[in-house]
XYZ file of C-alpha atoms in Angstrom:
434
model
C 94.282 -50.291 -80.416
C 95.263 -53.746 -79.435
C 94.060 -55.480 -76.466
C 94.704 -58.709 -74.607
C 91.936 -59.757 -72.273
C 92.697 -60.982 -68.840
C 91.482 -64.535 -68.018
C 88.526 -62.957 -65.551
C 87.193 -61.117 -68.722
C 87.855 -63.930 -71.463
C 84.580 -65.274 -72.897
C 82.529 -62.970 -70.829
C 79.622 -60.856 -72.614
C 81.080 -57.600 -71.075
C 84.715 -58.496 -72.049
C 83.887 -59.389 -75.656
C 81.969 -56.205 -76.081
C 84.491 -54.359 -74.588
C 87.424 -55.536 -76.639
C 85.370 -54.914 -80.031
C 84.782 -51.342 -78.996
C 88.172 -51.083 -77.773
C 89.664 -52.412 -81.113
C 87.751 -49.735 -83.058
C 89.704 -46.314 -81.085
C 92.622 -45.064 -83.183
C 93.277 -43.133 -80.157
C 93.697 -40.065 -82.657
C 92.726 -37.632 -79.920
C 89.991 -35.686 -81.648
C 87.395 -36.281 -78.961
C 89.760 -34.138 -76.688
C 88.144 -30.885 -78.408
C 84.886 -31.965 -77.805
C 84.408 -33.121 -74.286
C 83.344 -31.063 -71.822
C 84.884 -32.367 -68.814
C 88.416 -32.142 -70.715
C 87.770 -28.550 -71.427
C 86.926 -27.651 -67.799
C 90.075 -29.997 -66.383
C 92.685 -30.097 -68.827
C 93.292 -33.447 -67.728
C 93.636 -36.425 -70.401
C 92.539 -38.948 -67.773
C 89.235 -36.800 -67.945
C 88.991 -37.017 -71.679
C 87.330 -40.079 -73.751
C 90.452 -41.099 -74.713
C 91.972 -41.336 -71.230
C 88.849 -43.263 -69.931
C 89.306 -45.598 -72.742
C 92.872 -46.046 -71.438
C 91.526 -46.563 -68.085
C 89.059 -49.131 -69.287
C 91.451 -51.037 -71.305
C 93.805 -51.399 -68.482
C 91.047 -52.551 -66.194
C 90.168 -55.281 -68.741
C 93.715 -56.174 -69.367
C 93.827 -57.272 -65.462
C 95.824 -54.016 -64.242
C 95.255 -52.716 -60.766
C 92.276 -50.282 -60.449
C 91.614 -47.664 -57.657
C 89.160 -44.951 -56.596
C 90.981 -42.601 -58.668
C 90.119 -44.635 -61.715
C 86.699 -44.729 -60.637
C 86.592 -41.018 -59.869
C 87.609 -40.335 -63.468
C 85.159 -42.572 -65.035
C 82.519 -40.821 -62.616
C 83.413 -37.401 -64.134
C 82.113 -38.306 -67.547
C 78.866 -36.792 -68.348
C 78.061 -39.499 -70.604
C 77.363 -36.406 -73.222
C 78.504 -38.405 -75.953
C 79.526 -35.756 -77.989
C 82.726 -37.554 -78.586
C 80.780 -40.203 -80.493
C 79.468 -37.513 -82.751
C 83.055 -36.419 -83.305
C 84.905 -39.372 -83.476
C 85.697 -40.761 -87.149
C 86.482 -44.351 -86.317
C 82.899 -44.823 -84.799
C 83.876 -45.722 -81.233
C 80.823 -46.523 -79.133
C 82.183 -44.753 -76.287
C 78.630 -44.854 -74.198
C 78.546 -48.582 -74.379
C 82.149 -48.851 -73.319
C 81.704 -46.541 -70.444
C 78.630 -48.614 -69.417
C 80.884 -51.675 -69.181
C 83.701 -50.089 -67.676
C 81.753 -48.327 -64.889
C 79.719 -51.699 -63.858
C 83.142 -53.694 -63.737
C 85.015 -51.041 -61.560
C 82.282 -50.817 -59.323
C 82.399 -54.368 -58.594
C 85.905 -54.051 -57.594
C 85.979 -50.338 -56.062
C 84.182 -49.994 -53.137
C 82.558 -46.160 -52.692
C 82.730 -44.478 -49.807
C 79.890 -44.211 -47.093
C 78.661 -40.701 -48.131
C 78.781 -41.304 -52.019
C 77.050 -44.539 -51.486
C 74.373 -42.664 -49.450
C 74.040 -40.217 -51.959
C 73.407 -42.208 -54.845
C 70.985 -44.787 -53.014
C 68.790 -41.548 -51.863
C 68.928 -40.181 -55.284
C 67.992 -43.533 -56.969
C 65.254 -43.905 -54.375
C 63.756 -40.659 -54.491
C 63.577 -39.026 -58.134
C 62.463 -42.221 -59.916
C 59.640 -42.173 -57.375
C 56.949 -39.317 -58.196
C 55.319 -40.305 -54.750
C 58.582 -39.437 -52.746
C 59.808 -36.835 -55.174
C 56.822 -34.375 -55.628
C 55.838 -33.777 -51.793
C 59.685 -33.531 -51.210
C 59.916 -30.644 -54.049
C 57.162 -28.797 -52.635
C 58.963 -29.308 -48.968
C 62.201 -27.957 -50.643
C 60.440 -24.864 -52.340
C 58.798 -23.992 -48.987
C 62.219 -24.138 -47.071
C 64.074 -22.726 -49.966
C 64.701 -19.325 -48.506
C 66.236 -20.822 -45.476
C 68.493 -23.055 -47.432
C 72.290 -22.166 -48.262
C 72.804 -20.926 -51.459
C 74.377 -23.864 -53.144
C 71.320 -26.152 -52.392
C 68.811 -23.416 -52.843
C 70.230 -22.994 -56.392
C 68.887 -26.947 -57.352
C 65.116 -26.616 -56.028
C 63.172 -24.415 -58.479
C 61.699 -21.332 -56.965
C 57.882 -22.323 -57.890
C 56.440 -24.723 -60.249
C 55.156 -23.676 -63.550
C 51.514 -23.425 -64.256
C 49.602 -25.961 -66.093
C 47.259 -25.215 -68.837
C 44.385 -27.123 -69.111
C 44.805 -30.459 -71.435
C 42.355 -31.580 -73.907
C 39.456 -34.045 -72.892
C 39.953 -37.677 -74.142
C 39.204 -37.150 -77.734
C 39.076 -40.167 -79.676
C 41.434 -39.486 -82.919
C 41.515 -42.320 -85.386
C 45.590 -42.325 -84.516
C 46.943 -42.703 -80.843
C 50.498 -42.638 -79.280
C 51.810 -43.553 -75.952
C 53.407 -40.938 -73.824
C 55.966 -41.634 -71.088
C 55.202 -39.183 -68.461
C 58.723 -39.120 -66.895
C 59.649 -38.921 -63.077
C 60.759 -35.584 -61.877
C 59.276 -33.780 -65.247
C 55.418 -33.749 -64.061
C 56.380 -32.211 -60.943
C 58.770 -29.676 -61.941
C 57.069 -28.634 -65.069
C 53.603 -30.131 -65.836
C 53.026 -28.135 -68.524
C 55.233 -29.731 -70.945
C 53.439 -33.063 -71.397
C 50.044 -30.787 -71.022
C 51.395 -28.894 -74.065
C 52.516 -32.129 -76.149
C 49.151 -33.743 -75.694
C 47.319 -30.135 -76.878
C 49.425 -29.932 -80.017
C 49.242 -33.540 -81.244
C 45.612 -33.128 -80.398
C 45.256 -30.473 -82.726
C 47.428 -32.706 -85.259
C 44.565 -35.308 -84.948
C 46.758 -37.871 -82.529
C 45.811 -39.024 -79.410
C 48.223 -38.814 -76.650
C 48.033 -41.221 -73.792
C 50.015 -42.877 -70.914
C 50.364 -46.570 -70.156
C 49.276 -46.592 -66.137
C 51.504 -49.160 -65.546
C 54.565 -47.470 -66.946
C 57.266 -45.425 -64.694
C 60.780 -44.378 -64.803
C 62.930 -45.074 -67.998
C 65.634 -46.681 -66.011
C 68.289 -44.150 -66.517
C 68.413 -42.650 -62.947
C 69.027 -46.231 -61.369
C 71.152 -47.187 -64.136
C 73.689 -44.585 -64.031
C 73.605 -44.631 -60.318
C 75.263 -47.952 -60.350
C 71.865 -50.011 -59.819
C 72.097 -51.783 -63.095
C 69.642 -54.267 -61.568
C 66.995 -51.448 -60.741
C 67.456 -50.094 -63.944
C 66.843 -52.998 -66.162
C 63.893 -54.088 -64.056
C 62.472 -50.632 -64.416
C 62.847 -51.195 -68.280
C 61.299 -54.710 -68.199
C 58.113 -52.926 -66.226
C 57.729 -50.342 -69.113
C 57.923 -52.979 -71.948
C 55.379 -54.703 -70.329
C 53.278 -51.932 -70.094
C 53.717 -50.836 -73.389
C 53.520 -53.829 -75.748
C 49.898 -54.311 -75.472
C 49.200 -50.624 -76.594
C 51.427 -51.200 -79.151
C 49.661 -54.456 -80.429
C 46.357 -52.557 -80.024
C 47.604 -50.293 -82.512
C 49.487 -47.425 -80.729
C 51.594 -45.809 -83.491
C 54.790 -44.907 -81.570
C 55.793 -43.984 -77.790
C 56.526 -40.764 -77.549
C 59.572 -38.970 -75.621
C 58.984 -35.394 -74.351
C 62.403 -35.398 -72.503
C 65.196 -36.297 -74.789
C 67.128 -37.824 -71.593
C 64.644 -40.671 -71.166
C 64.246 -41.246 -74.796
C 68.199 -41.905 -75.474
C 67.589 -44.589 -72.865
C 64.664 -46.104 -74.205
C 65.975 -46.225 -77.905
C 68.844 -48.200 -76.176
C 66.416 -50.587 -74.683
C 67.606 -53.515 -77.157
C 71.244 -53.117 -76.356
C 70.803 -52.860 -72.412
C 68.750 -56.304 -72.554
C 70.363 -58.054 -75.522
C 71.414 -60.730 -73.380
C 67.960 -61.386 -71.574
C 66.123 -64.273 -73.619
C 62.911 -63.432 -72.118
C 63.198 -59.581 -73.204
C 65.819 -59.144 -75.891
C 63.338 -58.944 -78.979
C 60.574 -57.119 -76.810
C 62.991 -54.559 -76.003
C 64.409 -54.168 -79.733
C 60.786 -53.647 -80.693
C 60.112 -51.141 -78.000
C 63.084 -49.301 -79.030
C 62.225 -49.222 -82.558
C 58.799 -47.426 -81.842
C 60.232 -44.739 -79.899
C 60.456 -41.332 -80.978
C 61.129 -38.159 -79.869
C 58.197 -35.466 -79.678
C 60.218 -33.571 -82.673
C 60.299 -36.614 -84.999
C 56.422 -36.647 -84.604
C 55.726 -33.175 -84.947
C 58.157 -32.815 -87.829
C 56.283 -35.689 -89.509
C 53.187 -33.720 -89.452
C 54.382 -30.362 -90.867
C 52.333 -30.039 -93.668
C 49.302 -30.411 -90.933
C 51.364 -28.054 -88.680
C 51.554 -25.602 -91.624
C 47.823 -25.452 -92.085
C 47.185 -24.775 -88.321
C 49.802 -21.935 -88.437
C 48.500 -20.464 -91.695
C 46.504 -17.519 -91.502
C 42.574 -18.150 -91.235
C 40.950 -15.298 -92.986
C 37.284 -16.438 -92.153
C 38.215 -16.357 -88.192
C 39.733 -12.509 -88.797
C 37.197 -11.532 -91.090
C 33.986 -13.532 -90.811
C 33.246 -13.489 -87.335
C 34.338 -16.854 -86.697
C 35.066 -17.912 -82.904
C 38.312 -16.694 -81.489
C 40.782 -19.174 -81.403
C 40.452 -20.714 -84.501
C 42.949 -18.807 -85.916
C 46.830 -19.330 -84.845
C 47.804 -16.993 -82.515
C 51.130 -14.528 -83.055
C 53.980 -15.479 -80.967
C 53.925 -13.673 -77.601
C 57.720 -13.814 -77.678
C 59.918 -13.404 -80.949
C 63.598 -13.627 -80.280
C 64.444 -17.587 -78.689
C 67.596 -19.064 -77.938
C 67.859 -23.097 -78.321
C 69.798 -25.313 -76.586
C 70.088 -28.782 -78.019
C 70.215 -31.473 -75.143
C 73.302 -33.866 -75.631
C 70.841 -36.754 -75.489
C 69.091 -35.539 -78.436
C 71.906 -34.226 -80.740
C 74.974 -37.034 -79.912
C 72.644 -39.792 -77.892
C 69.987 -39.974 -80.523
C 71.675 -38.214 -83.165
C 68.538 -35.496 -83.930
C 69.574 -32.145 -85.165
C 67.873 -29.348 -86.427
C 64.367 -30.470 -86.188
C 63.558 -28.443 -83.312
C 65.126 -25.180 -84.856
C 62.926 -25.866 -87.856
C 59.617 -26.306 -86.030
C 60.362 -23.024 -84.087
C 61.138 -21.112 -87.376
C 58.041 -22.392 -88.943
C 56.325 -21.268 -86.083
C 57.498 -17.533 -86.593
C 60.125 -17.548 -83.808
C 63.590 -16.215 -84.239
C 66.606 -18.319 -83.484
C 69.626 -16.360 -82.326
C 73.185 -17.671 -82.862
C 74.561 -19.532 -79.951
C 78.384 -20.679 -79.911
C 79.505 -24.236 -78.738
C 75.852 -25.865 -79.706
C 77.539 -29.122 -79.301
C 78.846 -28.716 -75.200
C 76.964 -30.173 -72.723
C 75.115 -27.820 -70.463
C 76.551 -29.703 -67.302
C 73.267 -31.538 -66.332
C 73.484 -34.653 -67.247
C 71.018 -36.416 -65.056
C 72.324 -36.464 -61.511
C 75.447 -35.247 -62.382
C 74.919 -31.958 -61.414
C 74.227 -32.896 -57.716
C 77.233 -35.619 -57.675
C 79.590 -33.219 -59.445
C 78.541 -29.684 -58.562
C 81.983 -27.859 -59.419
C 82.165 -29.261 -63.022
C 78.626 -28.887 -63.759
C 78.636 -25.324 -62.255
C 81.191 -24.494 -64.664
C 79.614 -26.051 -67.672
C 76.550 -24.374 -66.907
C 78.224 -20.724 -66.395
C 79.521 -21.210 -70.056
C 76.603 -22.633 -71.451
C 74.484 -19.636 -70.483
C 77.072 -17.282 -71.402
C 76.595 -18.456 -74.920
C 72.665 -18.738 -74.819
C 72.531 -15.111 -73.596
C 74.599 -13.547 -75.628
C 72.015 -12.667 -78.461
C 69.615 -11.426 -75.717
C 66.765 -13.476 -76.046
C 63.510 -13.459 -74.461
C 63.635 -16.780 -73.724
C 65.780 -19.877 -73.479
C 64.260 -23.311 -74.908
C 65.475 -27.071 -75.034
C 64.229 -30.398 -75.065
C 65.160 -32.100 -71.873
C 63.681 -31.645 -67.743
C 67.103 -31.838 -66.504
C 68.821 -29.314 -68.925
C 65.787 -26.829 -68.657
C 65.939 -26.781 -64.536
C 69.818 -26.882 -64.677
C 70.008 -23.667 -67.002
C 66.867 -22.144 -64.968
C 68.930 -22.242 -61.892
C 71.245 -19.871 -63.321
C 69.468 -17.675 -65.577
C 67.286 -14.622 -64.876
C 65.844 -15.254 -68.504
C 62.982 -17.767 -68.570
C 63.922 -21.457 -69.719
C 61.071 -23.535 -71.246
C 60.695 -26.425 -73.431
C 60.276 -25.696 -76.932
C 56.324 -27.811 -77.151
C 55.356 -25.049 -74.748
C 56.361 -22.194 -77.105
C 55.075 -24.126 -80.172
C 51.752 -24.692 -78.415
C 51.288 -21.080 -77.427
C 50.972 -19.862 -81.190
C 48.344 -23.000 -82.312
C 44.828 -22.342 -82.400
C 43.218 -22.566 -79.056
C 40.691 -24.620 -80.366
C 41.175 -27.938 -82.214
C 40.473 -27.556 -85.846
C 39.233 -30.280 -88.491
C 42.466 -31.186 -90.839
C 41.987 -31.761 -94.224
C 43.937 -34.863 -95.311
C-alpha cells in the first residue's frame, strides 16, 4: 500500500512506524473473514482493512472525526487478522498508533471520557476494585439486568496455597489487578502446581498492573508508567536468579511481552523492557516445559494404592471429564501460543470437546465488554453456543476477562485451566527424580 505522510507526521517515530506497517498491507481482504466486529456489523470500516485505510488517511492529513474514532474503538484488538494475514501486517501496533493519534485530535464526549477515566482508575487498583466488587455483589439482586450480568454472583473459593517452600528454582508471578478479587484460586492453583514441579512461584511486592487497562483506555502515559514500575520491581529478582516472569492471565502476558515495543523509544528503559519481555512466559509454556515431571506426578502410584502410603501421594482422578476449551485471543493470536493447554488437559485425563470457530473472540477484550456491550454480547452468545454444543461439564480458558465474560452468560461453570490440572495432581508435594 502506497502512502504519503503529511508534514505533521514526517520524521516522527509514530509516522515512520505507521508508514512501514501500512506499506506491508496489500489490501487482499483475507482479514475480513476472521474479524469479529466485521462478522457482527458487516461494515468494512469495522474490519482491519477498513481501519487500515482510516489510519492511512489520518497520517496522510485527511480530516478525521468522531466517526473515525468510533470505528477504531470498535476493534477488539484480538489480532486474529494478524494470524490470518499473508503479508504479516502488524495490525496491533498500527492500531495503537492510530488510536493515539486520533485521540489527540478528536475530543470524546463527557460521558465517554468519564467512563474511561473511571475504569482506568478502578480496575488497575485492587484497593478500589475489591471493595467495589464486594459492594456490587451485595447489591446485585437489586441491579438492572445489564449491570447485574457484569458482576459475578459470588467469589470462587480459594484452596490453601503451599507454604513458602525453598526450591532450587524460582519464578516471578504477576498477581494481576482484578483476578485476585474475582478468582483468587487461579494464582493459588498455579502456585500449587509449580510447587509440585519443584518451582517456587512468588510475587514482587512492588509490581502492579501490567499497564494494559490504562494503555487501552487512551491513557498511554499511565500505562507506560505502570510498565516502568513493574520493570523496576522485577529486574532485581531476575538478577538474583528468578528464571521467568509467569503470567496466569494471557491478557497481561501479551502486554508484558510487548514491553520492549512500547518502551522502544525510552532511552532509560528500552533495554530493560526488552529483557523483561524476553523473560515473560505464559503459565502453559512453563508447565509444558516440565511435561516429563508432570507425567510422573500423573502416573499411577502403586505404593500409595497397595502399600498403605498416606492418602494424597497418588494423583487424583478427574472429578469431571468432558471439557470445552476457549483459547483467548491474547494467547493464540497475541502470543502465538496454540495447542499447549489442550495438550496438558489431555495429558491429565480430560476429554476435550470439539468447538467450532476457536479462532474468534468471545467479546471480552479487556474493558471492551463494558464500553461496547452490544457487540460484546453478540460475540459472547455466538461463542457460548459453540462451547456448549458438545455438552461439556465445564468450560475452561486462560484469561480472567474471558472467564468472567463467558460465565456471565453460561450456566456451565467456567474456570481457568490450571484449576483443573491442580484438581488431579497429588495433594501432597512429592520429590521428583531428575
